[in-house]
CSV table of C-alpha atoms in Angstrom, one decimal:
chain,number,residue,atom,x,y,z
A,11,UNK,CA,26.6,167.1,-20.5
A,12,UNK,CA,27.1,165.9,-17.0
A,13,UNK,CA,26.0,162.3,-16.2
A,14,UNK,CA,25.3,162.2,-12.5
A,15,UNK,CA,24.0,158.8,-11.5
A,16,UNK,CA,23.2,158.2,-7.9
A,17,UNK,CA,22.5,154.6,-7.0
A,18,UNK,CA,21.3,153.2,-3.7
A,19,UNK,CA,23.4,150.4,-2.1
A,20,UNK,CA,21.3,147.3,-2.0
A,21,UNK,CA,22.2,145.0,0.8
A,22,UNK,CA,20.5,142.7,3.2
A,23,UNK,CA,22.2,141.7,6.4
A,24,UNK,CA,22.0,138.3,8.1
A,25,UNK,CA,19.5,139.6,10.7
A,26,UNK,CA,17.2,141.0,8.0
A,27,UNK,CA,17.4,137.8,5.9
A,28,UNK,CA,16.6,135.6,8.9
A,29,UNK,CA,13.6,137.7,9.9
A,30,UNK,CA,12.3,137.8,6.3
A,31,UNK,CA,12.4,134.0,6.1
A,32,UNK,CA,10.7,133.6,9.5
A,33,UNK,CA,8.0,136.0,8.6
A,34,UNK,CA,7.3,134.2,5.3
A,35,UNK,CA,7.2,130.8,7.0
A,36,UNK,CA,4.8,132.0,9.6
A,37,UNK,CA,2.7,134.0,7.2
A,38,UNK,CA,2.1,131.2,4.7
A,39,UNK,CA,2.0,128.5,7.4
A,40,UNK,CA,-1.1,130.0,9.0
A,41,UNK,CA,-3.1,129.9,5.7
A,42,UNK,CA,-1.8,126.6,4.5
A,43,UNK,CA,-2.1,124.4,7.5
A,44,UNK,CA,-5.4,125.7,8.8
A,45,UNK,CA,-7.1,124.2,5.7
A,46,UNK,CA,-5.4,120.9,6.2
A,47,UNK,CA,-6.4,120.8,9.9
A,48,UNK,CA,-10.0,121.7,9.2
A,49,UNK,CA,-10.1,119.0,6.5
A,50,UNK,CA,-9.1,116.4,9.1
A,51,UNK,CA,-10.8,117.6,12.2
A,52,UNK,CA,-13.9,119.4,10.9
A,53,UNK,CA,-14.3,121.2,14.2
A,54,UNK,CA,-13.2,124.8,14.7
A,55,UNK,CA,-12.7,124.4,18.4
A,56,UNK,CA,-10.4,121.4,17.9
A,57,UNK,CA,-8.4,123.4,15.3
A,58,UNK,CA,-7.9,126.3,17.7
A,59,UNK,CA,-6.8,123.8,20.4
A,60,UNK,CA,-4.2,122.3,18.0
A,61,UNK,CA,-2.9,125.8,17.2
A,62,UNK,CA,-2.7,126.6,20.9
A,63,UNK,CA,-0.9,123.4,21.7
A,64,UNK,CA,1.5,124.0,18.9
A,65,UNK,CA,2.2,127.5,20.1
A,66,UNK,CA,2.9,126.2,23.6
A,67,UNK,CA,5.3,123.6,22.3
A,68,UNK,CA,7.1,126.0,20.0
């Protein structure tokens, strides 16, 4: 019997790892902080203004 096993090489480079971390931070941050902001401000327009100002500062 011939045992031919072909395995894929699993590797993540530095660039891929950095973009994965950034994507996870942005993805969860949008859903997490919007609830906290709305709890404090209770005004959707003020929340959007805070998001806009944060984007400009970033």
